[in-house]
Amino acid sequence: MKKIIKNGTIVTASDTFCADVCIENGMITLIGGNLHAVDAEIIDAKGCYIFPGGIDPHTHLDMPFGGTVTKDDFETGTKAAAFGGTTTVIDFCLTTKGKTLKSAIETWHKKSEQKAVIDYGFHLQIVEASEDALNELPTIIEEEGITSLKVFMAYKHHFQADDETLFRTLVAAKELGALVMVHAENGDVIDYLVKKALSEGKTDPIYHALTRPAEVEGEATGRAAVLTDLANSQLYVVHVSCAVAAKKIEEARSNGVDIWGETCPQYLVLDQSYLEKPDFEGAKYVWSPPLREKWNQEVLWNALKTGQLQTLGSDQCSFDFKGQKDLGKGDFSKIPNGGPIIEDRVSILYSEGVKKGRISLNQFVDIVSTRAAKLFGLYPKKGTIAVGADADIVIFDPEVERIISAETHHMAVDYNPFEGMKVTGEPVSVLSRGEFVIRDKQFVGKPGAGQYIKRAKYGETQQPAESKTLTI
């Protein structure tokens, strides 16, 4: 059945205008004024913005870590994402030394199939740059459409790769048309600082931050940028948390390096003092990189405004406070790293960014959707409102106020790191490929409706389906 969204204000990364949107067969077929069709369902968006669905380029769903597994899987995680205005997630597929990359991808397909309520794709971790692993990449990129490769520079003894692995991955990515992503922290230095702190009896959650100072993030970011330049390749730095790392990205970009930066809502509105909460409450805020001193926040906001940072990921990696985070009582290094962020990513950026004048409405759309679509081979099929694009649409009330709380969120965890925070602006209805997932703030989607998306190579476009109808 055709749908026509009427009376709303369409906002893309470049334009803001009043028009109706006609949807048919899962895609946008017409944009214009006063659209009518006898057989169409009319959706009234009066007083609301019409945004392209959010794209979260950084999630960890159903992921093993620290002897446990993230609480949100592909069903609960994507459901919460949809409530928050996100219609596509790209999750990290973790690999194991000595095993094929293909086997890891098969595992992640099993985790996600018949569970996701919105569309999804995978990034692929590279833990070793062996000849066997590198020889798998051309087939994986072509057949699976996985065109982004993740290298950890931290988590020694777990995920961390050496510089040779990073460099060889950068060289291969240049040849194959993939985007290399790095978790940029100096894992060797962190490992030393953690052991030293524990030997001195420093075990509380705050020491998670104090043993991962901003300097180790800045150093690793700068090192990754230099290696990218040397390989004449392309780099995306995930979860930038501090001024020194943002500065390294800015300097590299000014020198012509093809480097991009992502930050996360938690670094924009929370700070290091949260890890000092009593009664082990600080463990709720343990993730990596850690929260920083508050002054870093305005530096990150300014970097988003000026385009030196370009995207906002959630780094969704949720663990219950009771039963999971408390595995680290008496030893901060055993607290599972991560937080439940996926549901509030869009609202926090709108409320703290647009409403407070830090970024424009069009920048907001670019940061939560369009830029990620372009970087990760989804554009213009996703990431914009245009004829021929997937009808991934968010009807967003810009004036409604709500209080973030674990009592009302839709994630599977027992706490929310933004508990008690007032935000302005909330998705009312969310459509994925033309079908309601959220309607009038109620879930109406179904597990398995989300499709796995094969993505285009870096710098190429994802061709949308042809439409016989032209934009008015």
CSV table of C-alpha atoms in Angstrom, one decimal:
chain,number,residue,atom,x,y,z
A,1,MET,CA,0.0,0.0,0.0
A,2,LYS,CA,1.2,3.5,-0.8
A,3,LYS,CA,1.9,5.9,2.0
A,4,ILE,CA,2.0,9.7,1.9
A,5,ILE,CA,3.6,11.6,4.7
A,6,LYS,CA,2.0,15.1,4.8
A,7,ASN,CA,2.4,18.4,6.6
A,8,GLY,CA,5.9,17.8,7.9
A,9,THR,CA,9.2,19.6,7.3
A,10,ILE,CA,11.8,17.6,5.5
A,11,VAL,CA,15.3,18.0,6.7
A,12,THR,CA,18.4,16.5,4.9
A,13,ALA,CA,22.1,17.3,5.3
A,14,SER,CA,21.8,20.1,2.9
A,15,ASP,CA,18.1,21.3,2.7
A,16,THR,CA,15.1,22.1,4.9
A,17,PHE,CA,11.7,22.4,3.1
A,18,CYS,CA,8.0,21.7,3.4
A,19,ALA,CA,6.8,18.9,1.2
A,20,ASP,CA,4.9,15.6,1.1
A,21,VAL,CA,6.7,12.2,0.7
A,22,CYS,CA,5.2,9.3,-1.2
A,23,ILE,CA,6.3,5.8,-0.4
A,24,GLU,CA,5.7,2.7,-2.4
A,25,ASN,CA,7.4,-0.7,-2.5
A,26,GLY,CA,9.8,0.2,0.3
A,27,MET,CA,11.2,3.3,-1.3
A,28,ILE,CA,10.5,7.0,-1.8
A,29,THR,CA,8.8,7.5,-5.2
A,30,LEU,CA,7.7,11.1,-5.1
A,31,ILE,CA,8.5,14.3,-3.1
A,32,GLY,CA,6.3,17.3,-3.7
A,33,GLY,CA,3.5,19.6,-2.6
A,34,ASN,CA,-0.1,18.5,-2.0
A,35,LEU,CA,0.4,14.9,-3.1
A,36,HIS,CA,-2.7,12.8,-3.5
A,37,ALA,CA,-3.4,9.2,-4.3
A,38,VAL,CA,-6.8,7.4,-3.9
A,39,ASP,CA,-5.2,4.2,-2.6
A,40,ALA,CA,-2.6,5.8,-0.3
A,41,GLU,CA,-2.5,5.8,3.5
A,42,ILE,CA,-2.1,9.3,4.8
A,43,ILE,CA,0.4,9.9,7.6
A,44,ASP,CA,0.1,13.3,9.3
A,45,ALA,CA,3.4,14.8,10.4
A,46,LYS,CA,2.1,18.2,11.3
A,47,GLY,CA,4.5,20.0,13.6
A,48,CYS,CA,7.2,17.4,13.1
A,49,TYR,CA,10.5,17.1,11.2
A,50,ILE,CA,10.9,14.4,8.6
A,51,PHE,CA,14.5,13.1,8.9
A,52,PRO,CA,16.3,10.3,7.1
A,53,GLY,CA,16.6,7.3,9.4
A,54,GLY,CA,19.6,7.4,11.7
A,55,ILE,CA,22.7,5.3,10.9
A,56,ASP,CA,24.6,4.1,13.9
A,57,PRO,CA,28.1,3.1,12.6
A,58,HIS,CA,29.3,1.6,15.9
A,59,THR,CA,27.5,-1.1,17.8
A,60,HIS,CA,28.4,-4.3,19.7
A,61,LEU,CA,25.3,-6.5,19.9
A,62,ASP,CA,25.5,-10.1,21.3
A,63,MET,CA,29.3,-9.6,21.8
A,64,PRO,CA,31.4,-11.7,24.2
A,65,PHE,CA,33.7,-9.6,26.4
A,66,GLY,CA,35.5,-10.1,29.7
A,67,GLY,CA,33.9,-13.5,30.5
A,68,THR,CA,30.4,-12.4,29.8
A,69,VAL,CA,28.2,-11.3,26.8
A,70,THR,CA,26.5,-8.0,26.1
A,71,LYS,CA,23.0,-7.9,27.4
A,72,ASP,CA,21.4,-6.5,24.2
A,73,ASP,CA,21.3,-8.8,21.2
A,74,PHE,CA,20.2,-8.1,17.7
A,75,GLU,CA,16.6,-8.1,18.7
A,76,THR,CA,16.5,-5.9,21.8
A,77,GLY,CA,19.4,-3.7,20.5
A,78,THR,CA,17.8,-2.9,17.1
A,79,LYS,CA,14.4,-2.4,18.8
A,80,ALA,CA,15.9,0.1,21.1
A,81,ALA,CA,17.7,1.7,18.2
A,82,ALA,CA,14.4,2.1,16.3
A,83,PHE,CA,12.7,3.8,19.3
A,84,GLY,CA,15.6,6.2,19.2
A,85,GLY,CA,15.3,7.0,15.5
A,86,THR,CA,18.0,4.7,14.1
A,87,THR,CA,17.1,2.6,11.1
A,88,THR,CA,20.5,1.0,10.2
A,89,VAL,CA,23.2,-0.2,12.5
A,90,ILE,CA,26.7,-1.5,11.5
A,91,ASP,CA,27.9,-4.0,14.1
A,92,PHE,CA,31.5,-5.2,14.7
A,93,CYS,CA,32.2,-8.8,13.7
A,94,LEU,CA,35.0,-10.1,16.0
A,95,THR,CA,37.6,-12.6,14.7
A,96,THR,CA,40.0,-15.0,16.3
A,97,LYS,CA,43.6,-15.7,15.5
A,98,GLY,CA,44.1,-18.9,13.6
A,99,LYS,CA,40.5,-19.1,12.4
A,100,THR,CA,39.2,-17.9,9.1
A,101,LEU,CA,37.6,-14.5,8.7
A,102,LYS,CA,34.7,-16.2,6.9
A,103,SER,CA,33.9,-18.4,10.0
A,104,ALA,CA,33.6,-15.2,12.1
A,105,ILE,CA,31.2,-13.7,9.6
A,106,GLU,CA,29.1,-16.8,9.6
A,107,THR,CA,28.9,-16.6,13.4
A,108,TRP,CA,27.7,-13.0,13.2
A,109,HIS,CA,25.1,-13.9,10.6
A,110,LYS,CA,23.7,-16.5,13.0
A,111,LYS,CA,23.6,-13.9,15.8
A,112,SER,CA,21.6,-11.5,13.7
A,113,GLU,CA,19.3,-13.5,11.3
A,114,GLN,CA,15.6,-13.5,12.2
A,115,LYS,CA,16.3,-11.1,15.1
A,116,ALA,CA,17.0,-7.6,13.8
A,117,VAL,CA,14.0,-5.3,13.4
A,118,ILE,CA,15.9,-2.8,11.3
A,119,ASP,CA,18.6,-3.1,8.6
A,120,TYR,CA,22.2,-3.9,9.5
A,121,GLY,CA,25.7,-4.5,8.2
A,122,PHE,CA,29.0,-5.7,9.6
A,123,HIS,CA,32.5,-4.2,10.1
A,124,LEU,CA,35.2,-6.9,10.2
A,125,GLN,CA,37.9,-7.1,12.8
A,126,ILE,CA,41.4,-7.8,11.6
A,127,VAL,CA,43.4,-9.3,14.5
A,128,GLU,CA,46.3,-10.6,12.4
A,129,ALA,CA,47.5,-9.7,8.9
A,130,SER,CA,48.5,-13.2,7.9
A,131,GLU,CA,48.6,-14.1,4.2
A,132,ASP,CA,45.6,-16.4,4.7
A,133,ALA,CA,43.6,-13.6,6.2
A,134,LEU,CA,44.6,-11.0,3.6
A,135,ASN,CA,43.8,-13.4,0.8
A,136,GLU,CA,40.3,-13.8,2.1
A,137,LEU,CA,39.5,-10.1,1.9
A,138,PRO,CA,38.8,-9.7,-1.8
A,139,THR,CA,36.1,-12.4,-1.7
A,140,ILE,CA,34.6,-11.1,1.5
A,141,ILE,CA,34.4,-7.5,0.2
A,142,GLU,CA,32.8,-8.7,-3.1
A,143,GLU,CA,30.5,-11.4,-1.8
A,144,GLU,CA,29.6,-10.1,1.7
A,145,GLY,CA,29.8,-6.3,1.0
A,146,ILE,CA,31.8,-5.8,4.1
A,147,THR,CA,33.9,-2.8,3.2
A,148,SER,CA,35.2,-1.6,6.6
A,149,LEU,CA,38.0,-3.3,8.6
A,150,LYS,CA,38.5,-2.7,12.3
A,151,VAL,CA,41.9,-2.8,14.0
A,152,PHE,CA,42.3,-2.5,17.8
A,153,MET,CA,45.3,-0.7,19.1
A,154,ALA,CA,44.3,-1.5,22.7
A,155,TYR,CA,43.1,-4.4,24.9
A,156,LYS,CA,46.4,-6.2,25.1
A,157,HIS,CA,46.2,-10.0,25.3
A,158,HIS,CA,42.6,-9.8,23.9
A,159,PHE,CA,42.0,-7.8,20.8
A,160,GLN,CA,45.1,-5.7,20.3
A,161,ALA,CA,47.0,-5.9,17.0
A,162,ASP,CA,50.5,-4.8,16.4
A,163,ASP,CA,51.6,-1.9,14.1
A,164,GLU,CA,52.6,-4.3,11.3
A,165,THR,CA,49.1,-5.7,11.3
A,166,LEU,CA,47.6,-2.2,11.1
A,167,PHE,CA,49.9,-1.1,8.3
A,168,ARG,CA,49.4,-4.2,6.2
A,169,THR,CA,45.6,-3.8,6.7
A,170,LEU,CA,45.9,-0.1,5.5
A,171,VAL,CA,47.8,-1.2,2.4
A,172,ALA,CA,45.3,-3.9,1.6
A,173,ALA,CA,42.4,-1.6,2.2
A,174,LYS,CA,43.8,1.0,-0.3
A,175,GLU,CA,44.0,-1.7,-3.0
A,176,LEU,CA,40.6,-3.2,-2.2
A,177,GLY,CA,38.5,-0.2,-1.5
A,178,ALA,CA,37.9,-0.6,2.2
A,179,LEU,CA,37.9,1.8,5.1
A,180,VAL,CA,40.1,1.0,8.0
A,181,MET,CA,38.8,1.8,11.5
A,182,VAL,CA,40.9,2.0,14.6
A,183,HIS,CA,40.3,1.9,18.3
A,184,ALA,CA,43.1,4.3,19.1
A,185,GLU,CA,44.7,3.8,22.5
A,186,ASN,CA,48.2,2.7,23.3
A,187,GLY,CA,47.5,-0.8,24.7
A,188,ASP,CA,51.0,-1.5,25.8
A,189,VAL,CA,51.2,1.6,28.0
A,190,ILE,CA,47.7,1.0,29.4
A,191,ASP,CA,48.7,-2.5,30.3
A,192,TYR,CA,51.7,-1.2,32.3
A,193,LEU,CA,49.6,1.5,34.0
A,194,VAL,CA,46.9,-1.0,35.0
A,195,LYS,CA,49.3,-3.5,36.5
A,196,LYS,CA,51.0,-0.7,38.4
A,197,ALA,CA,47.7,0.7,39.8
A,198,LEU,CA,46.5,-2.7,40.9
A,199,SER,CA,49.9,-3.4,42.6
A,200,GLU,CA,49.4,-0.2,44.6
A,201,GLY,CA,45.9,-1.3,45.7
A,202,LYS,CA,44.1,1.1,43.5
A,203,THR,CA,41.1,-0.9,42.5
A,204,ASP,CA,38.1,1.4,42.3
A,205,PRO,CA,36.4,2.3,38.9
A,206,ILE,CA,38.0,5.7,38.7
A,207,TYR,CA,41.3,4.0,38.1
A,208,HIS,CA,39.9,2.8,34.8
A,209,ALA,CA,40.1,6.4,33.6
A,210,LEU,CA,43.3,7.2,35.4
A,211,THR,CA,45.2,4.3,33.8
A,212,ARG,CA,43.9,5.3,30.3
A,213,PRO,CA,44.9,9.0,30.2
A,214,ALA,CA,44.1,11.2,27.2
A,215,GLU,CA,47.8,11.1,26.1
A,216,VAL,CA,47.6,7.4,25.2
A,217,GLU,CA,44.6,8.0,23.0
A,218,GLY,CA,46.3,11.0,21.4
A,219,GLU,CA,49.5,9.1,20.8
A,220,ALA,CA,47.7,6.2,19.1
A,221,THR,CA,45.6,8.5,17.0
A,222,GLY,CA,48.6,10.3,15.7
A,223,ARG,CA,50.5,7.0,15.1
A,224,ALA,CA,47.6,5.6,13.1
A,225,ALA,CA,47.3,8.8,11.1
A,226,VAL,CA,51.1,8.6,10.2
A,227,LEU,CA,50.8,5.0,9.1
A,228,THR,CA,47.7,5.9,7.0
A,229,ASP,CA,49.6,8.6,5.3
A,230,LEU,CA,52.6,6.3,4.7
A,231,ALA,CA,50.2,3.7,3.1
A,232,ASN,CA,48.3,6.4,1.2
A,233,SER,CA,45.2,4.8,2.6
A,234,GLN,CA,42.1,5.9,4.4
A,235,LEU,CA,41.2,5.8,8.2
A,236,TYR,CA,38.2,6.2,10.5
A,237,VAL,CA,39.0,6.8,14.2
A,238,VAL,CA,36.2,5.5,16.4
A,239,HIS,CA,34.9,7.0,19.7
A,240,VAL,CA,37.1,10.1,19.9
A,241,SER,CA,36.9,11.1,23.5
A,242,CYS,CA,39.3,14.0,24.1
A,243,ALA,CA,40.8,17.2,22.8
A,244,VAL,CA,44.3,15.8,22.1
A,245,ALA,CA,42.9,13.0,19.8
A,246,ALA,CA,40.6,15.4,18.0
A,247,LYS,CA,43.6,17.7,17.5
A,248,LYS,CA,45.7,14.9,15.9
A,249,ILE,CA,42.8,14.2,13.5
A,250,GLU,CA,42.6,17.9,12.6
A,251,GLU,CA,46.3,18.2,12.0
A,252,ALA,CA,46.4,15.1,9.8
A,253,ARG,CA,43.4,16.3,7.8
A,254,SER,CA,45.1,19.7,7.3
A,255,ASN,CA,48.1,17.8,5.9
A,256,GLY,CA,46.0,15.9,3.4
A,257,VAL,CA,45.5,12.6,5.1
A,258,ASP,CA,42.3,10.8,4.3
A,259,ILE,CA,41.1,10.5,7.9
A,260,TRP,CA,37.7,10.7,9.6
A,261,GLY,CA,36.6,11.0,13.2
A,262,GLU,CA,33.7,9.7,15.2
A,263,THR,CA,32.6,10.7,18.7
A,264,CYS,CA,29.8,9.4,20.9
A,265,PRO,CA,27.0,11.0,23.0
A,266,GLN,CA,28.6,9.9,26.3
A,267,TYR,CA,31.7,12.0,25.6
A,268,LEU,CA,29.6,15.1,24.8
A,269,VAL,CA,27.5,15.1,28.0
A,270,LEU,CA,29.2,13.0,30.7
A,271,ASP,CA,32.6,13.4,32.3
A,272,GLN,CA,35.3,11.6,34.4
A,273,SER,CA,33.7,12.5,37.7
A,274,TYR,CA,30.9,9.9,37.1
A,275,LEU,CA,33.5,7.1,37.7
A,276,GLU,CA,33.9,8.4,41.2
A,277,LYS,CA,30.3,7.7,42.2
A,278,PRO,CA,30.2,5.8,45.6
A,279,ASP,CA,29.0,2.2,46.2
A,280,PHE,CA,30.7,1.0,43.0
A,281,GLU,CA,28.2,3.1,40.9
A,282,GLY,CA,31.1,4.4,39.0
A,283,ALA,CA,31.3,1.0,37.2
A,284,LYS,CA,28.2,2.0,35.2
A,285,TYR,CA,30.5,4.5,33.4
A,286,VAL,CA,33.4,2.2,32.6
A,287,TRP,CA,34.1,2.0,28.9
A,288,SER,CA,37.0,2.7,26.6
A,289,PRO,CA,38.3,5.2,26.0
A,290,PRO,CA,37.1,6.5,29.4
A,291,LEU,CA,35.2,9.6,30.1
A,292,ARG,CA,37.4,12.7,30.2
A,293,GLU,CA,37.6,15.9,32.2
A,294,LYS,CA,34.6,18.1,31.5
A,295,TRP,CA,36.5,20.7,29.5
A,296,ASN,CA,37.0,18.3,26.6
A,297,GLN,CA,33.3,18.4,25.9
A,298,GLU,CA,33.2,21.8,24.2
A,299,VAL,CA,36.3,20.9,22.2
A,300,LEU,CA,34.4,17.9,20.8
A,301,TRP,CA,31.3,19.9,20.1
A,302,ASN,CA,33.4,22.5,18.3
A,303,ALA,CA,35.0,19.7,16.2
A,304,LEU,CA,31.6,18.5,15.2
A,305,LYS,CA,30.5,22.0,14.3
A,306,THR,CA,33.7,22.7,12.2
A,307,GLY,CA,33.7,19.3,10.5
A,308,GLN,CA,36.9,18.0,12.1
A,309,LEU,CA,34.8,15.2,13.6
A,310,GLN,CA,32.1,13.9,11.3
A,311,THR,CA,29.9,11.2,12.8
A,312,LEU,CA,28.3,10.1,16.0
A,313,GLY,CA,28.3,6.4,16.9
A,314,SER,CA,26.8,5.0,20.1
A,315,ASP,CA,29.5,2.4,20.8
A,316,GLN,CA,26.5,0.4,22.2
A,317,CYS,CA,28.0,-2.3,24.4
A,318,SER,CA,25.6,-3.0,27.3
A,319,PHE,CA,26.1,-4.9,30.5
A,320,ASP,CA,23.9,-5.1,33.5
A,321,PHE,CA,25.2,-3.3,36.6
A,322,LYS,CA,24.1,-6.2,38.8
A,323,GLY,CA,25.5,-9.5,37.6
A,324,GLN,CA,27.9,-8.2,34.9
A,325,LYS,CA,29.6,-4.8,35.8
A,326,ASP,CA,30.0,-6.1,39.4
A,327,LEU,CA,32.4,-8.8,38.1
A,328,GLY,CA,35.0,-6.0,38.6
A,329,LYS,CA,34.4,-5.3,42.3
A,330,GLY,CA,37.8,-5.1,43.9
A,331,ASP,CA,39.6,-5.0,40.5
A,332,PHE,CA,38.5,-2.3,38.0
A,333,SER,CA,40.3,-4.1,35.2
A,334,LYS,CA,37.7,-6.8,35.3
A,335,ILE,CA,34.7,-4.5,34.9
A,336,PRO,CA,33.2,-5.3,31.4
A,337,ASN,CA,33.8,-2.2,29.2
A,338,GLY,CA,30.8,-0.6,27.6
A,339,GLY,CA,27.4,1.1,28.1
A,340,PRO,CA,23.8,1.2,26.8
A,341,ILE,CA,23.8,4.2,24.5
A,342,ILE,CA,22.0,3.1,21.3
A,343,GLU,CA,18.5,4.4,22.1
A,344,ASP,CA,19.4,7.9,23.2
A,345,ARG,CA,22.1,8.8,20.5
A,346,VAL,CA,19.8,10.8,18.2
A,347,SER,CA,17.8,12.6,20.9
A,348,ILE,CA,20.9,13.7,22.8
A,349,LEU,CA,22.6,15.2,19.7
A,350,TYR,CA,19.4,17.0,18.8
A,351,SER,CA,18.7,18.3,22.3
A,352,GLU,CA,22.2,19.2,23.3
A,353,GLY,CA,23.4,20.2,19.8
A,354,VAL,CA,20.6,21.7,17.8
A,355,LYS,CA,18.4,23.1,20.6
A,356,LYS,CA,21.4,24.7,22.3
A,357,GLY,CA,22.8,26.2,19.1
A,358,ARG,CA,26.0,24.1,19.0
A,359,ILE,CA,25.2,22.7,15.5
A,360,SER,CA,22.7,23.4,12.8
A,361,LEU,CA,19.7,21.2,11.9
A,362,ASN,CA,21.3,20.2,8.7
A,363,GLN,CA,24.6,19.3,10.4
A,364,PHE,CA,22.6,17.2,12.8
A,365,VAL,CA,21.2,15.1,10.0
A,366,ASP,CA,24.6,14.8,8.4
A,367,ILE,CA,26.2,13.7,11.7
A,368,VAL,CA,23.6,11.1,12.7
A,369,SER,CA,22.9,9.7,9.2
A,370,THR,CA,24.2,11.1,6.0
A,371,ARG,CA,28.0,11.2,6.6
A,372,ALA,CA,28.0,7.6,7.9
A,373,ALA,CA,26.0,6.5,4.8
A,374,LYS,CA,28.6,8.1,2.6
A,375,LEU,CA,31.6,6.7,4.4
A,376,PHE,CA,30.3,3.2,4.8
A,377,GLY,CA,28.9,2.6,1.3
A,378,LEU,CA,25.2,3.1,2.0
A,379,TYR,CA,24.5,6.4,0.2
A,380,PRO,CA,22.2,7.4,-1.5
A,381,LYS,CA,20.2,4.3,-0.9
A,382,LYS,CA,20.2,5.3,2.8
A,383,GLY,CA,21.1,8.5,4.6
A,384,THR,CA,18.9,10.9,2.8
A,385,ILE,CA,15.3,11.7,1.7
A,386,ALA,CA,15.3,11.5,-2.1
A,387,VAL,CA,13.4,9.8,-4.8
A,388,GLY,CA,14.7,6.2,-5.2
A,389,ALA,CA,16.2,6.0,-1.7
A,390,ASP,CA,15.0,3.5,0.8
A,391,ALA,CA,12.0,4.9,2.8
A,392,ASP,CA,13.9,4.9,6.1
A,393,ILE,CA,12.2,7.8,7.7
A,394,VAL,CA,11.9,9.3,11.2
A,395,ILE,CA,9.0,11.6,12.1
A,396,PHE,CA,10.4,13.6,14.9
A,397,ASP,CA,8.7,15.9,17.3
A,398,PRO,CA,11.2,18.8,18.0
A,399,GLU,CA,9.4,20.2,21.0
A,400,VAL,CA,8.4,17.3,23.3
A,401,GLU,CA,10.4,16.9,26.4
A,402,ARG,CA,11.2,13.6,28.2
A,403,ILE,CA,13.4,12.4,31.0
A,404,ILE,CA,15.8,9.6,30.2
A,405,SER,CA,15.4,6.6,32.5
A,406,ALA,CA,16.0,2.9,32.7
A,407,GLU,CA,12.4,2.6,33.7
A,408,THR,CA,11.2,3.7,30.3
A,409,HIS,CA,14.0,2.8,27.9
A,410,HIS,CA,13.8,-0.3,25.7
A,411,MET,CA,17.3,-1.7,26.1
A,412,ALA,CA,17.6,-4.9,28.0
A,413,VAL,CA,19.9,-3.5,30.8
A,414,ASP,CA,19.2,-2.5,34.3
A,415,TYR,CA,20.5,1.0,34.2
A,416,ASN,CA,20.9,4.0,31.9
A,417,PRO,CA,24.0,6.2,32.1
A,418,PHE,CA,22.0,9.3,31.2
A,419,GLU,CA,19.5,8.6,34.0
A,420,GLY,CA,17.5,11.8,34.9
A,421,MET,CA,18.7,13.8,31.9
A,422,LYS,CA,16.0,16.0,30.3
A,423,VAL,CA,16.1,16.0,26.5
A,424,THR,CA,14.0,18.0,24.0
A,425,GLY,CA,12.9,16.2,20.8
A,426,GLU,CA,11.8,12.6,20.3
A,427,PRO,CA,10.9,10.3,17.4
A,428,VAL,CA,7.2,9.8,17.1
A,429,SER,CA,7.2,7.2,14.3
A,430,VAL,CA,9.9,5.4,12.5
A,431,LEU,CA,9.7,3.6,9.1
A,432,SER,CA,12.2,1.1,7.8
A,433,ARG,CA,11.9,0.6,4.0
A,434,GLY,CA,8.4,2.0,4.1
A,435,GLU,CA,7.1,-0.1,7.0
A,436,PHE,CA,6.4,1.2,10.4
A,437,VAL,CA,8.7,-0.1,13.1
A,438,ILE,CA,7.6,2.5,15.6
A,439,ARG,CA,4.2,4.1,15.2
A,440,ASP,CA,3.0,6.8,17.6
A,441,LYS,CA,5.8,5.7,20.0
A,442,GLN,CA,4.7,2.1,20.0
A,443,PHE,CA,6.7,-0.8,18.6
A,444,VAL,CA,4.9,-2.4,15.7
A,445,GLY,CA,7.8,-4.0,13.9
A,446,LYS,CA,8.9,-7.7,14.0
A,447,PRO,CA,12.1,-9.6,14.6
A,448,GLY,CA,13.7,-10.7,11.3
A,449,ALA,CA,12.2,-7.8,9.3
A,450,GLY,CA,15.6,-6.1,9.2
A,451,GLN,CA,17.8,-7.0,6.2
A,452,TYR,CA,21.5,-7.6,6.0
A,453,ILE,CA,22.9,-4.8,3.8
A,454,LYS,CA,25.9,-5.4,1.5
A,455,ARG,CA,27.7,-2.1,1.2
A,456,ALA,CA,29.6,-0.4,-1.6
A,457,LYS,CA,33.4,0.1,-1.5
A,458,TYR,CA,34.9,3.2,0.0
A,459,GLY,CA,34.2,6.2,-2.1
A,460,GLU,CA,31.6,4.5,-4.2
A,461,THR,CA,27.8,4.9,-4.0
A,462,GLN,CA,25.2,2.3,-3.2
A,463,GLN,CA,22.8,2.6,-6.2
A,464,PRO,CA,19.2,2.9,-5.2
A,465,ALA,CA,16.4,1.1,-6.9
A,466,GLU,CA,15.2,2.8,-10.1
A,467,SER,CA,12.0,4.8,-9.8
A,468,LYS,CA,9.8,5.7,-12.7
A,469,THR,CA,8.5,8.8,-10.9
A,470,LEU,CA,10.4,12.1,-10.9
A,471,THR,CA,10.6,14.5,-8.0
A,472,ILE,CA,8.3,17.5,-8.4
